[in-house]
Coordinates of C-alpha atoms in Angstrom, one line a residue:
M317 CA 68.5 181.2 -33.7
T318 CA 65.6 179.1 -32.1
V319 CA 63.9 180.6 -29.1
T320 CA 61.9 178.3 -26.8
T321 CA 59.0 180.0 -25.1
P322 CA 57.6 178.8 -21.7
A323 CA 54.6 177.3 -23.5
G324 CA 56.8 175.6 -26.0
K325 CA 59.0 174.2 -23.2
A326 CA 55.9 172.9 -21.4
D327 CA 54.7 171.2 -24.6
D328 CA 58.1 169.6 -25.0
E329 CA 58.1 168.3 -21.4
A330 CA 54.5 166.9 -21.8
R331 CA 55.7 165.1 -25.0
S332 CA 58.7 163.8 -23.0
L333 CA 56.4 162.5 -20.3
L334 CA 54.1 160.8 -22.9
E335 CA 57.1 159.3 -24.6
R336 CA 58.4 157.9 -21.3
L337 CA 55.0 156.5 -20.6
I338 CA 54.9 154.8 -23.9
E339 CA 58.4 153.3 -23.4
C340 CA 57.2 151.9 -20.0
V341 CA 54.1 150.4 -21.6
E342 CA 56.2 148.8 -24.4
K343 CA 58.3 147.0 -21.9
R344 CA 55.3 145.3 -20.3
V345 CA 53.0 144.5 -23.3
C346 CA 53.4 141.8 -25.9
D347 CA 54.0 142.8 -29.5
E348 CA 50.6 141.9 -30.8
R349 CA 48.9 144.3 -28.3
L350 CA 51.3 147.1 -28.6
P351 CA 49.6 149.1 -31.5
A352 CA 46.3 149.2 -29.5
M353 CA 48.0 149.9 -26.2
R354 CA 50.0 152.9 -27.7
V355 CA 46.8 154.6 -28.9
F356 CA 45.0 153.8 -25.6
A357 CA 47.9 155.2 -23.5
R358 CA 47.9 158.4 -25.5
A359 CA 44.2 158.9 -25.1
Y360 CA 44.4 158.0 -21.4
A361 CA 47.3 160.5 -20.8
R362 CA 46.0 163.3 -23.1
R363 CA 44.9 165.7 -20.3
F364 CA 48.1 165.4 -18.3
D365 CA 50.9 167.9 -18.6
A366 CA 54.4 168.4 -17.3
D367 CA 53.1 170.0 -14.1
D368 CA 51.4 166.7 -13.1
A369 CA 53.6 164.7 -10.7
L370 CA 53.5 161.4 -12.5
D371 CA 55.9 158.5 -12.3
P372 CA 55.8 157.1 -15.8
E373 CA 56.6 153.6 -14.4
E374 CA 53.7 153.5 -12.0
F375 CA 51.4 155.4 -14.4
S376 CA 52.0 152.7 -17.1
F377 CA 50.6 150.1 -14.7
E378 CA 47.5 152.2 -14.2
V379 CA 47.0 152.6 -18.0
I380 CA 47.6 148.9 -18.6
G381 CA 45.1 147.9 -15.9
A382 CA 42.4 150.2 -17.4
Y383 CA 43.0 148.6 -20.8
E384 CA 42.8 145.1 -19.4
L385 CA 39.6 145.9 -17.7
A386 CA 38.1 147.1 -20.9
D387 CA 39.4 144.1 -22.7
R388 CA 37.7 141.8 -20.2
R389 CA 34.3 143.4 -20.7
G390 CA 33.8 141.2 -23.7
T391 CA 30.3 141.4 -25.1
G392 CA 28.7 142.6 -21.9
P393 CA 27.1 146.1 -21.6
A394 CA 29.5 147.4 -19.0
V395 CA 32.3 146.3 -16.6
V396 CA 33.0 147.9 -13.2
R397 CA 35.6 147.2 -10.6
A398 CA 36.4 148.9 -7.3
F399 CA 39.7 148.3 -5.7
T400 CA 42.6 149.9 -3.7
P401 CA 45.7 149.7 -5.9
T402 CA 49.0 148.6 -4.3
L403 CA 52.5 148.5 -5.7
A404 CA 52.7 144.7 -5.0
D405 CA 49.5 143.7 -6.7
D406 CA 48.8 146.5 -9.3
G407 CA 52.2 148.2 -9.8
Y408 CA 50.9 151.6 -8.6
E409 CA 49.2 153.1 -5.5
T410 CA 46.8 155.9 -4.9
V411 CA 45.7 158.0 -1.9
G412 CA 42.3 156.4 -1.9
S413 CA 40.4 153.5 -3.5
V414 CA 39.6 153.5 -7.2
V415 CA 36.5 152.8 -9.2
E416 CA 37.0 152.0 -12.9
T417 CA 34.5 151.3 -15.7
N418 CA 34.2 150.6 -19.4
C419 CA 31.2 150.7 -21.6
V420 CA 30.0 152.1 -25.0
D421 CA 30.2 155.9 -24.9
S422 CA 27.0 157.9 -24.3
P423 CA 25.8 161.1 -22.6
F424 CA 25.5 161.4 -18.8
L425 CA 28.1 158.7 -17.9
V426 CA 30.5 160.7 -15.8
D427 CA 27.9 162.7 -14.0
S428 CA 25.8 159.7 -13.3
A429 CA 28.7 157.5 -12.0
S430 CA 30.0 160.4 -10.0
L431 CA 26.6 160.9 -8.4
A432 CA 26.4 157.2 -7.6
I433 CA 29.7 157.3 -5.8
G434 CA 28.8 160.5 -4.0
T435 CA 25.4 159.2 -2.8
A436 CA 27.3 156.2 -1.4
G437 CA 29.1 158.7 0.9
Y438 CA 32.4 158.9 -0.9
E439 CA 34.3 161.8 -2.4
V440 CA 36.0 161.7 -5.8
Q441 CA 39.3 163.6 -6.0
E442 CA 40.3 162.8 -9.5
V443 CA 38.5 161.6 -12.7
I444 CA 40.2 160.3 -15.8
H445 CA 37.8 159.8 -18.7
P446 CA 39.4 158.9 -22.1
I447 CA 37.1 158.2 -25.0
V448 CA 38.5 155.8 -27.6
G449 CA 37.5 154.1 -30.8
V450 CA 37.5 150.3 -30.2
E451 CA 37.2 147.3 -32.5
R452 CA 36.4 144.0 -30.9
D453 CA 36.3 140.4 -32.2
P454 CA 33.1 138.2 -32.0
E455 CA 34.1 137.2 -28.4
G456 CA 34.3 140.9 -27.4
R457 CA 38.1 141.0 -27.0
I458 CA 39.8 144.2 -28.2
V459 CA 41.4 143.9 -31.6
S460 CA 42.4 147.5 -32.2
V461 CA 42.1 151.0 -30.7
L462 CA 41.7 154.1 -32.7
P463 CA 41.4 157.8 -31.9
A464 CA 37.7 158.4 -31.1
R465 CA 37.1 160.6 -34.2
E466 CA 38.3 157.9 -36.5
S467 CA 36.0 155.1 -35.3
E468 CA 32.3 154.4 -35.6
T469 CA 32.4 152.6 -32.2
R470 CA 33.4 154.9 -29.3
E471 CA 33.9 153.5 -25.8
S472 CA 34.2 155.3 -22.5
V473 CA 36.8 154.5 -19.9
M474 CA 36.3 156.1 -16.5
H475 CA 38.8 156.1 -13.6
F476 CA 37.6 157.6 -10.4
E477 CA 40.1 158.1 -7.5
L478 CA 38.5 158.5 -4.1
T479 CA 39.8 160.3 -1.1
Q480 CA 39.0 157.4 1.1
R481 CA 40.4 153.8 1.3
L482 CA 37.4 151.4 1.4
R483 CA 36.9 148.0 3.0
R484 CA 36.2 145.1 0.7
D485 CA 32.5 145.1 1.5
E486 CA 32.4 148.9 0.7
L487 CA 34.2 148.3 -2.6
D488 CA 31.7 145.7 -3.6
A489 CA 28.8 147.8 -2.7
V490 CA 30.0 150.9 -4.6
A491 CA 30.8 148.8 -7.6
D492 CA 27.3 147.4 -7.6
R493 CA 25.8 150.9 -7.3
V494 CA 27.8 152.2 -10.2
R495 CA 27.0 149.1 -12.3
A496 CA 23.3 149.6 -11.7
T497 CA 23.6 153.3 -12.5
L498 CA 25.3 152.6 -15.8
A499 CA 22.5 150.2 -16.7
D500 CA 20.0 152.9 -16.0
V501 CA 21.9 155.4 -18.2
Q502 CA 22.1 152.9 -21.0
A503 CA 18.4 152.1 -20.8
A504 CA 17.5 155.8 -20.8
V505 CA 19.8 156.7 -23.7
R506 CA 18.6 153.6 -25.7
D507 CA 15.0 154.5 -25.4
Y508 CA 15.3 158.3 -25.4
E509 CA 13.9 159.0 -28.9
E510 CA 11.1 156.5 -28.5
M511 CA 10.1 158.2 -25.2
K512 CA 9.9 161.5 -27.1
L513 CA 7.6 159.9 -29.6
R514 CA 5.4 158.8 -26.7
V515 CA 5.1 162.4 -25.7
D516 CA 3.9 163.1 -29.3
D517 CA 1.2 160.5 -28.7
M518 CA 0.2 162.3 -25.4
I519 CA 0.0 165.6 -27.2
A520 CA -2.2 164.1 -29.9
A521 CA -4.4 162.6 -27.2
A522 CA -4.7 165.9 -25.4
R523 CA -5.7 167.7 -28.6
A524 CA -8.3 165.0 -29.3
S525 CA -10.0 165.4 -25.9
G526 CA -11.7 168.7 -27.0
P527 CA -15.4 167.8 -26.4
S528 CA -14.9 166.8 -22.8
H529 CA -12.4 169.5 -21.6
D530 CA -12.0 173.2 -21.6
V531 CA -10.1 174.5 -24.7
G532 CA -7.8 176.7 -22.7
E533 CA -6.9 173.8 -20.4
I534 CA -6.2 171.5 -23.5
D535 CA -3.9 174.2 -25.0
E536 CA -2.0 174.6 -21.8
V537 CA -1.4 170.9 -21.4
A538 CA -0.4 170.4 -25.0
A539 CA 1.9 173.4 -24.9
F540 CA 3.6 172.1 -21.7
L541 CA 4.1 168.7 -23.3
E542 CA 5.6 170.3 -26.4
W543 CA 8.0 172.3 -24.3
L544 CA 9.1 169.2 -22.5
R545 CA 9.7 167.4 -25.8
D546 CA 11.6 170.2 -27.4
H547 CA 14.9 169.6 -25.5
N548 CA 13.8 171.0 -22.2
F549 CA 13.5 167.8 -20.3
I550 CA 15.7 164.6 -20.0
F551 CA 13.4 161.6 -20.4
L552 CA 14.6 158.8 -18.1
G553 CA 11.7 156.4 -18.1
F554 CA 8.2 155.9 -19.4
R555 CA 5.4 153.7 -18.2
E556 CA 1.8 153.5 -19.3
Y557 CA -1.1 152.7 -16.9
A558 CA -4.7 151.5 -17.4
L559 CA -7.7 152.2 -15.1
E560 CA -10.1 149.3 -15.2
D561 CA -12.9 148.6 -12.7
D562 CA -11.5 151.2 -10.3
R563 CA -8.1 149.5 -10.3
L564 CA -4.8 150.9 -11.7
R565 CA -2.3 148.6 -13.4
T566 CA 0.7 148.9 -15.7
V567 CA 0.2 148.2 -19.4
T568 CA 2.5 145.3 -20.2
G569 CA 5.2 146.0 -22.7
K570 CA 4.9 149.8 -22.8
G571 CA 7.6 150.6 -20.3
R572 CA 10.8 152.3 -21.7
G573 CA 14.0 153.6 -20.2
I574 CA 14.5 153.0 -16.5
L575 CA 10.9 152.0 -16.3
A576 CA 11.1 149.3 -18.9
N577 CA 10.8 146.4 -16.5
D578 CA 7.1 146.2 -15.8
A579 CA 7.6 143.4 -13.2
I580 CA 9.1 145.7 -10.7
S581 CA 6.3 148.2 -10.8
S582 CA 4.1 148.5 -7.7
Y583 CA 1.2 148.3 -10.2
A584 CA 2.2 145.2 -12.0
D585 CA -0.8 143.6 -10.3
P586 CA -3.9 145.8 -10.3
V587 CA -4.2 148.1 -7.3
P588 CA -7.6 149.4 -6.1
L589 CA -7.9 153.2 -6.2
T590 CA -9.0 153.1 -2.6
A591 CA -5.7 151.6 -1.6
I592 CA -3.6 154.3 -3.3

């Protein structure tokens, strides 16, 4: 005799929901894209269970839309769209507007994008964040999708559902804000290890300043810098400045992370100390 426990029944219902989702996707996707779409849909729906009130038909449109956005990213660093789904245009609808993104996976993405949306004055009521392995052709179109653990290239897909329905100008503004935030995250992650090496240079410079500074002060500064470097601080940006003729300026080409663009510094042109 086989006994089905409540947990086993919930697992069966979740599998049934996923199977119905896959069936709906299969009806709307051409054969050559089906293998990738099946893997993508499973990753997208992984955290849902039988208790979630999902219409597989509508949910399949959401999944396909997220896949198509990722496919359209091409060779760009990130793609962002903000819209209010409707049954007529998108095949599904939500309580509030939606912000969706796709980029190479990295730390800080969900928190940073959520903060960008929140500081714009909007509340996020649901986040879907599948991570998938993706292979693309030279033009950046998706060739195949794999489980994240089986791929060397992992991509992040983020779907934020808001509590509010936004106007078109608000949608454009929040998309721009999230896009700029993702660019900052990518710059900080890209240069993180190099910024830590710059801290090593500062520690060495502090240690070498012995003749002109108190030994205790030097030790304190060096110890503090070492503490920052040893995984106690998140380095977002680095910029080097030079003091010449009582004027402060940025050192060209030394900026890293979110401070990599020297041209936007207030000290790109030398500023007299008396004006600071």
